CSV table of C-alpha atoms in Angstrom, one decimal:
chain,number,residue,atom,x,y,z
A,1,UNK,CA,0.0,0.0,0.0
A,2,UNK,CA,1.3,3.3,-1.0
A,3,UNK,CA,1.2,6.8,1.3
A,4,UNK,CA,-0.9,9.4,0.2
A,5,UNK,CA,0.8,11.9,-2.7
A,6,UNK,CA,3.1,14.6,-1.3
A,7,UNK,CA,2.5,16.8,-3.7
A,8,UNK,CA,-0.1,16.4,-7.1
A,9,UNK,CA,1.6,18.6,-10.2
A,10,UNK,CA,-0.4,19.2,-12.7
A,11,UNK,CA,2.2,20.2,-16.2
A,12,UNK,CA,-0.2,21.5,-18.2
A,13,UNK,CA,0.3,24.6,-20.5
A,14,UNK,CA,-0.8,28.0,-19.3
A,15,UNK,CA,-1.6,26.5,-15.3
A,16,UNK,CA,0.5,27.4,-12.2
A,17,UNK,CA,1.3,24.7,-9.8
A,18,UNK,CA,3.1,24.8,-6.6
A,19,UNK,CA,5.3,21.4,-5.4
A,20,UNK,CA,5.8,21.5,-1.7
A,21,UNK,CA,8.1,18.6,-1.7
A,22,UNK,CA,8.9,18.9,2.2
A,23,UNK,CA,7.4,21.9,5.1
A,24,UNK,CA,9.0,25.0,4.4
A,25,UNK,CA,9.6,24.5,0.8
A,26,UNK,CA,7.3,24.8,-2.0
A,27,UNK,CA,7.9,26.1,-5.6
A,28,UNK,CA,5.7,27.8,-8.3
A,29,UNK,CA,6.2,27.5,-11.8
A,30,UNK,CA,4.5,29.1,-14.7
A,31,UNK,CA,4.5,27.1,-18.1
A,32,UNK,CA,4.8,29.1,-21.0
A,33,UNK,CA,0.9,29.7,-22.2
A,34,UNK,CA,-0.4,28.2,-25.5
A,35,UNK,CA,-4.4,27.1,-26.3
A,36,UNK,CA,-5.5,25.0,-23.5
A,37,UNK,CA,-6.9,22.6,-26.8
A,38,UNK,CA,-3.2,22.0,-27.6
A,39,UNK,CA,-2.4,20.6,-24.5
A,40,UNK,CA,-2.3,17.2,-23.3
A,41,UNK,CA,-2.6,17.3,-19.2
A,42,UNK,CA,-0.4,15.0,-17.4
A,43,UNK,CA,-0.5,14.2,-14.0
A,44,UNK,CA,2.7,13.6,-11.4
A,45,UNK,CA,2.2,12.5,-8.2
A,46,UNK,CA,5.1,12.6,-5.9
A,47,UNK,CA,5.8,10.2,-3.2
A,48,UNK,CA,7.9,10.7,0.3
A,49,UNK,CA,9.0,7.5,1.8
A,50,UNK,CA,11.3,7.0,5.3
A,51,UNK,CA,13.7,4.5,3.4
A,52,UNK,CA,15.0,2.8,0.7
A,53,UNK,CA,13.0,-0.7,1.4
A,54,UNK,CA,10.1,1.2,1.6
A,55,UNK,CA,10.3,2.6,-2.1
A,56,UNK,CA,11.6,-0.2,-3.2
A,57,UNK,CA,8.9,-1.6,-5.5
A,58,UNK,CA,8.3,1.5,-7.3
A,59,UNK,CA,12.8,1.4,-7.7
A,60,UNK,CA,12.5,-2.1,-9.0
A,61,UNK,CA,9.8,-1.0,-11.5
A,62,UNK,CA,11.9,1.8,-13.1
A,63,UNK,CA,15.1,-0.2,-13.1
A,64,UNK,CA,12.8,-3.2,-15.1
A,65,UNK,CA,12.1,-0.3,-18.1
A,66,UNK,CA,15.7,2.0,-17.5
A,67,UNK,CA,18.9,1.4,-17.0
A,68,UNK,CA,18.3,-2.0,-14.8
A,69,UNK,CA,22.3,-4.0,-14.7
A,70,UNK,CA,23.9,-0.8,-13.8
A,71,UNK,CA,25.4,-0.3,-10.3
A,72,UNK,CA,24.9,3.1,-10.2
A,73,UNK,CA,21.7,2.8,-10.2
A,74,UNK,CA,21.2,-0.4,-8.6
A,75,UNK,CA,19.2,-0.7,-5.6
A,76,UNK,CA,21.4,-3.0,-3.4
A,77,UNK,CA,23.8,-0.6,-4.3
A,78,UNK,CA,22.6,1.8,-3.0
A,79,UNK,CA,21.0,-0.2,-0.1
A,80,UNK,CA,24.7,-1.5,0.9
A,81,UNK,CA,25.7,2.8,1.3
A,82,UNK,CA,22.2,3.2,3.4
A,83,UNK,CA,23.2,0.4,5.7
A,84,UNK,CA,26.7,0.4,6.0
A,85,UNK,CA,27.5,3.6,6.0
A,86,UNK,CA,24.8,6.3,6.1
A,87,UNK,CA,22.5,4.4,9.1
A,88,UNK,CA,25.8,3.9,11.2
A,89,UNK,CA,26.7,7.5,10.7
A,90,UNK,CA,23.4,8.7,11.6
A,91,UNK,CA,22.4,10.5,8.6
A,92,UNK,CA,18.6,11.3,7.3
A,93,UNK,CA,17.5,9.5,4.5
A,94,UNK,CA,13.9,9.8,2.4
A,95,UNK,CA,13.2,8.9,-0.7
A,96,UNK,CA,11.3,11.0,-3.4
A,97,UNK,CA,9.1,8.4,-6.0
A,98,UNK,CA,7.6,10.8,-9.1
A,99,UNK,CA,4.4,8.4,-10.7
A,100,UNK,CA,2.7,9.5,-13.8
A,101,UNK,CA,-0.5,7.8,-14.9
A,102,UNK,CA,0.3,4.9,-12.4
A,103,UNK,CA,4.1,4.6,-14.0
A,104,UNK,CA,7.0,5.0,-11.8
A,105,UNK,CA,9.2,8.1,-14.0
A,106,UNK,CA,11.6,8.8,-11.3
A,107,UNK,CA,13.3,7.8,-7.9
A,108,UNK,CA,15.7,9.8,-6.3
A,109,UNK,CA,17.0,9.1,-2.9
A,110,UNK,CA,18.3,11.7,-0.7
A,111,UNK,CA,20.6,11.9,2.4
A,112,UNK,CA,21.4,14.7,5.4
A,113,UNK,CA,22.9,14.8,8.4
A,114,UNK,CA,23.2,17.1,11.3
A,115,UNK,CA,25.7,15.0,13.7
A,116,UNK,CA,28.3,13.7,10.8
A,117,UNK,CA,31.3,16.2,11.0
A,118,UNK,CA,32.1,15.2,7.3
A,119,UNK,CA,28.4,15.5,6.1
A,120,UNK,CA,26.5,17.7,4.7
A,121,UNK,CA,23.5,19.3,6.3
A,122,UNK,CA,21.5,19.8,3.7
A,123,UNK,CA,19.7,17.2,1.3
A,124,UNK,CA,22.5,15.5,-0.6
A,125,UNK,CA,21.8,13.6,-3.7
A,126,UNK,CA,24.2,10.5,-3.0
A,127,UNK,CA,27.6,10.8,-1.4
A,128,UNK,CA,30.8,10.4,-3.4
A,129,UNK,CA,30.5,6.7,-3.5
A,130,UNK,CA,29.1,6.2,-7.2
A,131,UNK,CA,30.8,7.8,-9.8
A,132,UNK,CA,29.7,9.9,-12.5
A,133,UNK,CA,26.1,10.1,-10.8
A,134,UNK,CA,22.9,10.0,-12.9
A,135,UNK,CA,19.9,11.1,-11.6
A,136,UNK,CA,17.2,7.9,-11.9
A,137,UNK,CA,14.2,9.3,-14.0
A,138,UNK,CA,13.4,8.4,-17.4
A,139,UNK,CA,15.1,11.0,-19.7
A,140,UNK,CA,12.0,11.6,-21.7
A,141,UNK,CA,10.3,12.8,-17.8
A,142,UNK,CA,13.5,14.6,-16.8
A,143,UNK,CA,12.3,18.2,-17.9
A,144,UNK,CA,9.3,17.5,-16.0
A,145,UNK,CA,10.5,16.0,-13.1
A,146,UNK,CA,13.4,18.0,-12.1
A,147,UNK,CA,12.2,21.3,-11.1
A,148,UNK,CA,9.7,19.5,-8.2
A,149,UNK,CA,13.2,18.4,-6.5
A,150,UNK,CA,14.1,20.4,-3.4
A,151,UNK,CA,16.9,22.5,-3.0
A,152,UNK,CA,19.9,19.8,-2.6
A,153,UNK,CA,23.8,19.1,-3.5
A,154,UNK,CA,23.7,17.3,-6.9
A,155,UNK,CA,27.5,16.6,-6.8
A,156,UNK,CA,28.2,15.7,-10.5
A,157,UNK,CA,25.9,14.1,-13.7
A,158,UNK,CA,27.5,11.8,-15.7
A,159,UNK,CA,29.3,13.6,-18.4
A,160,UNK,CA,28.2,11.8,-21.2
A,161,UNK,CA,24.3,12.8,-20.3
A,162,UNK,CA,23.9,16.8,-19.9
A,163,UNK,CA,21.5,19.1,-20.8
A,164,UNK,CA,21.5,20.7,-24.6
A,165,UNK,CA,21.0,24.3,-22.7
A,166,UNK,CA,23.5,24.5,-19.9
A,167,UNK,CA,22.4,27.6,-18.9
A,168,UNK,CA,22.9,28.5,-15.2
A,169,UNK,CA,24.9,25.1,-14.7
A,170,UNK,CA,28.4,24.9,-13.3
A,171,UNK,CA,31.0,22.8,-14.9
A,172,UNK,CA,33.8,20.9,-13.4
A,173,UNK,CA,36.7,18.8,-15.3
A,174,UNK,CA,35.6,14.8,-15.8
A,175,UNK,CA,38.6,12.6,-15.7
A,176,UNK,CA,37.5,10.8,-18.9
A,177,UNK,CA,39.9,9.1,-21.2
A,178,UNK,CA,39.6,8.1,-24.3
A,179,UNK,CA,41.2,4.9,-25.4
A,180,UNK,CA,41.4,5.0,-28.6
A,181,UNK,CA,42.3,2.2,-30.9
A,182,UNK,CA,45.8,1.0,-29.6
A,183,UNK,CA,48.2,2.4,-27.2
A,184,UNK,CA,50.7,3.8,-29.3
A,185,UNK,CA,47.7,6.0,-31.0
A,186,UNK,CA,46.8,6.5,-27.1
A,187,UNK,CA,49.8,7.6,-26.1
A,188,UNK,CA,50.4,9.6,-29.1
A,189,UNK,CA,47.6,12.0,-28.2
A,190,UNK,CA,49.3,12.8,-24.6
A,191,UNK,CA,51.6,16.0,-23.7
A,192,UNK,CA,55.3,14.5,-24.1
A,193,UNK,CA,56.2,14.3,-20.9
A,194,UNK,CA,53.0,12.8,-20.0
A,195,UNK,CA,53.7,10.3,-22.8
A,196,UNK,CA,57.5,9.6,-21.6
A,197,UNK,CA,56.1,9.2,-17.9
A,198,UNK,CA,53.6,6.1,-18.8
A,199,UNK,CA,56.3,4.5,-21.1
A,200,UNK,CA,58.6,4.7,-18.1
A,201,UNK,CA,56.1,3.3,-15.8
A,202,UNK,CA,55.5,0.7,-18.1
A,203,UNK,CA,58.9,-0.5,-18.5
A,204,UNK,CA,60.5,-0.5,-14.9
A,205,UNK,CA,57.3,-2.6,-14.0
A,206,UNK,CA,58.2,-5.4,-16.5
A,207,UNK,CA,58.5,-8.0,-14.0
A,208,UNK,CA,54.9,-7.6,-12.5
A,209,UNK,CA,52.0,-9.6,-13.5
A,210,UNK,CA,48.6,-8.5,-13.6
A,211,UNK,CA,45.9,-11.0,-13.2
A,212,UNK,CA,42.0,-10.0,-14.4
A,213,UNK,CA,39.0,-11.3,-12.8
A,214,UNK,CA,35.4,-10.3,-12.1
A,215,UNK,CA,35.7,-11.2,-8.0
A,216,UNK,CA,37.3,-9.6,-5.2
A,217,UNK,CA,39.6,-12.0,-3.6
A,218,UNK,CA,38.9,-11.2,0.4
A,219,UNK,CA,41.5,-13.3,1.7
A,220,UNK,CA,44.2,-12.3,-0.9
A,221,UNK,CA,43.8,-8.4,-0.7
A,222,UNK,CA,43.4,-8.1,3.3
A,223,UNK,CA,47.4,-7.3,3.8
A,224,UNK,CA,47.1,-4.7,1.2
A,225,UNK,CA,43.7,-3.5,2.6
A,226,UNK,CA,46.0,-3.3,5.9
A,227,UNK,CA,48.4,-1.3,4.2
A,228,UNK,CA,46.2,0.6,2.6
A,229,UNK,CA,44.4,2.0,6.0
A,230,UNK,CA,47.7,2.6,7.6
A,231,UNK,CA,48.5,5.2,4.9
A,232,UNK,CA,45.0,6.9,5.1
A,233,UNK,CA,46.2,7.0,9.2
A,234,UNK,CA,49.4,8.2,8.3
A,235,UNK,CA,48.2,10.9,6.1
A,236,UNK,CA,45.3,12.4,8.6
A,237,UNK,CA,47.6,12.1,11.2
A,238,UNK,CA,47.1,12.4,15.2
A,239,UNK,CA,44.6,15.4,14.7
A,240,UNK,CA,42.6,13.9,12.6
A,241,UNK,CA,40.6,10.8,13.8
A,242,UNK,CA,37.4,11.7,12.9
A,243,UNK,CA,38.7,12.0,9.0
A,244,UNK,CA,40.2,8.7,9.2
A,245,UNK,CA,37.2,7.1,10.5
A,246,UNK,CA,35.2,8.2,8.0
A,247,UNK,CA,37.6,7.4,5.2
A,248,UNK,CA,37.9,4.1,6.9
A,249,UNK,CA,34.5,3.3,6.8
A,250,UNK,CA,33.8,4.6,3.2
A,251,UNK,CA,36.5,2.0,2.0
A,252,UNK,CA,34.9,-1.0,3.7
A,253,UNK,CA,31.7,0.4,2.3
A,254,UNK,CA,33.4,0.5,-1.1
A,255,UNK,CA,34.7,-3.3,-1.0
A,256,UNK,CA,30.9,-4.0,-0.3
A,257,UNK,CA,29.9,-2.3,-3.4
A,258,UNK,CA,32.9,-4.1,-5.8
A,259,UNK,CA,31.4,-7.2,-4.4
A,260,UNK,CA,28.0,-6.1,-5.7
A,261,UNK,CA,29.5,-5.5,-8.8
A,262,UNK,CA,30.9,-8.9,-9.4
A,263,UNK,CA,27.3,-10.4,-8.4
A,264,UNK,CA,26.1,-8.3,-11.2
A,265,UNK,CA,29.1,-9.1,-13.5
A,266,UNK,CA,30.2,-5.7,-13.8
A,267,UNK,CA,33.5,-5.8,-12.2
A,268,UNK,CA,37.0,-5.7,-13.6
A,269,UNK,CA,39.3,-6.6,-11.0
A,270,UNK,CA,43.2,-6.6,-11.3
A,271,UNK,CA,45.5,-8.5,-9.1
A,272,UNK,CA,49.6,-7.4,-9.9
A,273,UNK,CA,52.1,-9.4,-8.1
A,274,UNK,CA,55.8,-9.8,-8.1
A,275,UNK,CA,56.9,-13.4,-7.8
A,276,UNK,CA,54.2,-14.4,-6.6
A,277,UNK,CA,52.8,-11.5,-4.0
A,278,UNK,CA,50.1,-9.9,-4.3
A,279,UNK,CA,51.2,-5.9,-4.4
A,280,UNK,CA,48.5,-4.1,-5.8
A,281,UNK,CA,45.1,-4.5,-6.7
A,282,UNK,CA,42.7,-2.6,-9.0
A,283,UNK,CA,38.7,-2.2,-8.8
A,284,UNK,CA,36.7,-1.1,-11.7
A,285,UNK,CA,32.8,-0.9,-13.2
A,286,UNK,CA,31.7,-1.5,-16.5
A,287,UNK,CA,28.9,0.7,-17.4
A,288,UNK,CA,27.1,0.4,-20.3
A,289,UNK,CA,28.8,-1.1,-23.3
A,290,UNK,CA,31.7,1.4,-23.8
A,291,UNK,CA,33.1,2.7,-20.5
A,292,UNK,CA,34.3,1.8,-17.0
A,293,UNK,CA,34.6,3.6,-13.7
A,294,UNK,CA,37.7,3.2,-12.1
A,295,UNK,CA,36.9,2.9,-8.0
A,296,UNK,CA,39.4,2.1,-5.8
A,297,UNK,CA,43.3,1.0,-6.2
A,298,UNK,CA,44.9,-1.1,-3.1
A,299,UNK,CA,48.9,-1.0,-3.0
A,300,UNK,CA,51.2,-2.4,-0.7
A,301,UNK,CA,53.4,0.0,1.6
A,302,UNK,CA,56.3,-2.6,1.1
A,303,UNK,CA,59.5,0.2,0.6
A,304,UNK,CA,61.3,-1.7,-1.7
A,305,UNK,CA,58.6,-0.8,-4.3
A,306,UNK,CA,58.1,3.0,-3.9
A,307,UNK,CA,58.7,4.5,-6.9
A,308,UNK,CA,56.8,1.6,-9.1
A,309,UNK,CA,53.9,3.7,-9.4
A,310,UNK,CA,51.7,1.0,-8.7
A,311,UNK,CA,48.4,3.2,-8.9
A,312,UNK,CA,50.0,4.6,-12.2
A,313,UNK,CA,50.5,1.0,-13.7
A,314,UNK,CA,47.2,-0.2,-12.8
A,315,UNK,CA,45.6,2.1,-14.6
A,316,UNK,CA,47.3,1.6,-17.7
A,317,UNK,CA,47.2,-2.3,-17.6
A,318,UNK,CA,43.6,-1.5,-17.2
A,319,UNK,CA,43.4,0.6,-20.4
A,320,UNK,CA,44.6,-2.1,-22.4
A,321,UNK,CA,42.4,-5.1,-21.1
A,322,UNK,CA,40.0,-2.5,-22.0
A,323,UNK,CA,40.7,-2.2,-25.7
A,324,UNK,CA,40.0,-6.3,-26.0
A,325,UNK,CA,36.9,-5.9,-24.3
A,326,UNK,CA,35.5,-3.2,-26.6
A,327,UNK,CA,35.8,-0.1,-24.0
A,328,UNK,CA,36.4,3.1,-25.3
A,329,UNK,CA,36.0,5.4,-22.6
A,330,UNK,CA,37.5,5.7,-19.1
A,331,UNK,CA,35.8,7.6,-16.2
A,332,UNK,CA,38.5,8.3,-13.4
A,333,UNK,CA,35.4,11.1,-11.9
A,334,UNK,CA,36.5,14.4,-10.9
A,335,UNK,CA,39.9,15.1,-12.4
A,336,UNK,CA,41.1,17.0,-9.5
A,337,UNK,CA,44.7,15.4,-9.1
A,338,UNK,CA,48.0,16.1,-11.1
A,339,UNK,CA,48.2,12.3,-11.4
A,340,UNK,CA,44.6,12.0,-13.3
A,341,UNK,CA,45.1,15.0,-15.3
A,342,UNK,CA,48.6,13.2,-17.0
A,343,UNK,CA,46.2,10.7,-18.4
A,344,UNK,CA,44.2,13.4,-19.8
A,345,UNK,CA,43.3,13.7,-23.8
A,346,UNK,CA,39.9,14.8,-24.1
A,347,UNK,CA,38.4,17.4,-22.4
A,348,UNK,CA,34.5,16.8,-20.9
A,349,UNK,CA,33.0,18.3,-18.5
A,350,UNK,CA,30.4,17.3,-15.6
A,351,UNK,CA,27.5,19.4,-14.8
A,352,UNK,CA,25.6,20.9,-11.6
A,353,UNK,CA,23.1,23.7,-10.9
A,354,UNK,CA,25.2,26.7,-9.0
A,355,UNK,CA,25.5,26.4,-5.9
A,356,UNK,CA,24.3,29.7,-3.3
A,357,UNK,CA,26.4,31.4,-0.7
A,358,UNK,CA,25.6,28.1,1.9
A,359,UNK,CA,26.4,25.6,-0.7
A,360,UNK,CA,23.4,24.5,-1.5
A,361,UNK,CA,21.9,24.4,-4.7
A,362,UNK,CA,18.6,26.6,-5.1
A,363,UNK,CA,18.4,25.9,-9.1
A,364,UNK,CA,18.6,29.6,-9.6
A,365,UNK,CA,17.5,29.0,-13.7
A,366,UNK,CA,15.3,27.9,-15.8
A,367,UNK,CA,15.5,24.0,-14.7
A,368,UNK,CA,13.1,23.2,-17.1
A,369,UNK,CA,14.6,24.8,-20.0
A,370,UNK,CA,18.4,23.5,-18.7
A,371,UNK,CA,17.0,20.0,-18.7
A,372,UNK,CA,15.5,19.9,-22.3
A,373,UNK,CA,16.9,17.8,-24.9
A,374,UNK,CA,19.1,15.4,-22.3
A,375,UNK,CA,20.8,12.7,-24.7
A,376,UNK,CA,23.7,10.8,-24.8
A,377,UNK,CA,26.8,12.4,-25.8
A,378,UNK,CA,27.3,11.5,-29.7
A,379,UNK,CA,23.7,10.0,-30.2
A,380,UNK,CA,20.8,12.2,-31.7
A,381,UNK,CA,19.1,14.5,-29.3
């Protein structure tokens, strides 16, 4: 049994409707008039509900007609953040279910927290676990949907789906790669001395082997899971427990999620060793048919190997199991480092409304303008 609409929008041309999506909050938007006769009315009802498991039927529904398969969208996915990471923090969660004509067109889940040092007060859409987000409504209801959201963080949407109009949106750099054909043309398209650093990498690593799979080997990673934490303690040093507890919990959340991946066959994993020990490993999503999301890179603090560039190396193994699988196009997320940036030979962009003086976004545009004509990047709008 369902709770009783939220809000009831009726989109119709020439009406005024107001959304009041939560107390304190309600928005009024004017469509541009035409002939009532030329107008077809349509109906959304929005739905509030306490927790993931409670919208979970109307989830499953979308996922069975859009985008179903893909983790960052996936409801265990996103149930394995809820309950390992966002409950034990004490964060706020709702989630907001748009129906049209009895049809699920949109789900989007939302998160707060007002006890969480390293939160955010405000609604969030997701936390930095799922890269390259993408809102989950149908893009033909996007326009329509959008502007009945509430004010909120909407961290990043996946560069290769953005609004024709990106009016009033804010850019930041994507860390996406493009293959290309072989690695010599690859490599060819880099600065020189980004060129001349991967060849180098490359060939001082000749005598580690990299190993792909589509599980996460528990048993074989935990020393360099180990290792792993002890450099996150290392870097946030004495003064900064809090950080490191949360980092620490966000990377055991993340195992959680590679492991979800695998169930869903989505995950390329890559185990490098050096006679016979495991030194690294590398975690990675397929999404669609053409790309993967790089996640999380595990390296050994052995001392003997600094220098190797292990996190370096992955990546470019990766790039080339990558060409035999048919993947063009590698997401890295927000290319904020020097050490994602060398990799760099495309330039996209991800895309978010402005954010006010308190950091939260207040959609100051035209959302339903901005949100017209969403398509995939090199497909027909």
């Amino acid at each position: 049994m369902r709770p009783s609409a939220i809000s009831t929008c009726v989109a119709r041309s020439g009406s005024v409707y107001r959304a009041r999506i939560h107390p304190g909050w309600q928005k009024e938007h004017t469509t541009n008039p035409r002939p009532d006769h030329a107008a077809a009315q349509a109906r959304i009802e929005v739905f509030e509900f306490p927790s993931l498991e409670a919208a979970r039927p109307w989830w499953m529904e979308l996922a069975r007609t859009y985008k179903g398969g893909e983790l960052t969208l996936d409801w265990e996915a996103h149930r394995i953040i809820s309950e390992h990471f966002l409950v034990p923090r004490g964060y706020v969660q709702r989630v907001l279910v748009f129906v049209e004509k009895g049809r699920c067109i949109g789900v989007v889940p939302l998160s707060r927290t007002d006890t969480d040092p390293m939160g955010t007060r405000c609604d969030s859409f997701s936390d930095d676990f799922i890269i390259a987000r993408e809102y989950f409504i149908r893009p033909d209801r996007f326009r329509a949907v959008l502007p009945l959201l509430p004010p909120h963080f909407s961290d990043d949407l996946s560069a290769f789906y953005r609004p024709d109009d990106t009016t009033g949106l804010e850019a930041s750099p994507a860390g996406v790669i493009d293959l290309m054909d072989t690695e010599e043309v690859y490599l060819g398209s880099l600065r020189k001395h980004a060129r001349h650093d991967l060849r180098s990498t490359l060939r001082r690593n000749e005598d580690l082997r990299s190993e792909f799979d589509g599980v996460v080997r528990r048993d074989a990673i935990a020393p360099i899971l180990e290792a792993h934490l002890r450099r996150w303690a290392v870097r946030c040093g004495g003064s900064s427990t809090e950080y490191f507890a949360y980092t620490a919990q966000k990377i055991a959340c993340d195992m959680l999620l590679m492991e979800r991946a695998a169930e869903m066959g989505r995950l390329l994993a890559q185990y490098i060793t050096l006679e016979g020990t495991l030194v690294a490993a590398n975690f990675s999503v397929r999404r669609e048919a053409d790309r993967l999301d790089d996640y999380l890179c595990l390296r050994s603090d052995d001392p003997t190997l600094d220098g190797r560039a292990l996190g370096i190396l992955a990546i470019v193994r990766n790039f080339a199991e990558c060409r035999r699988e048919g993947i063009r196009y590698y997401d890295m997320s927000a290319c904020s480092g020097d050490y994602k940036r060398r990799f760099g030979n495309i330039s996209m962009d991800y895309l978010r409304p402005r954010y006010d003086d308190s950091g939260i976004s207040t959609c100051p545009f035209d959302l339903e303008k901005a949100a017209s004509g969403l398509h995939a990047v090199g497909a027909t709008p």
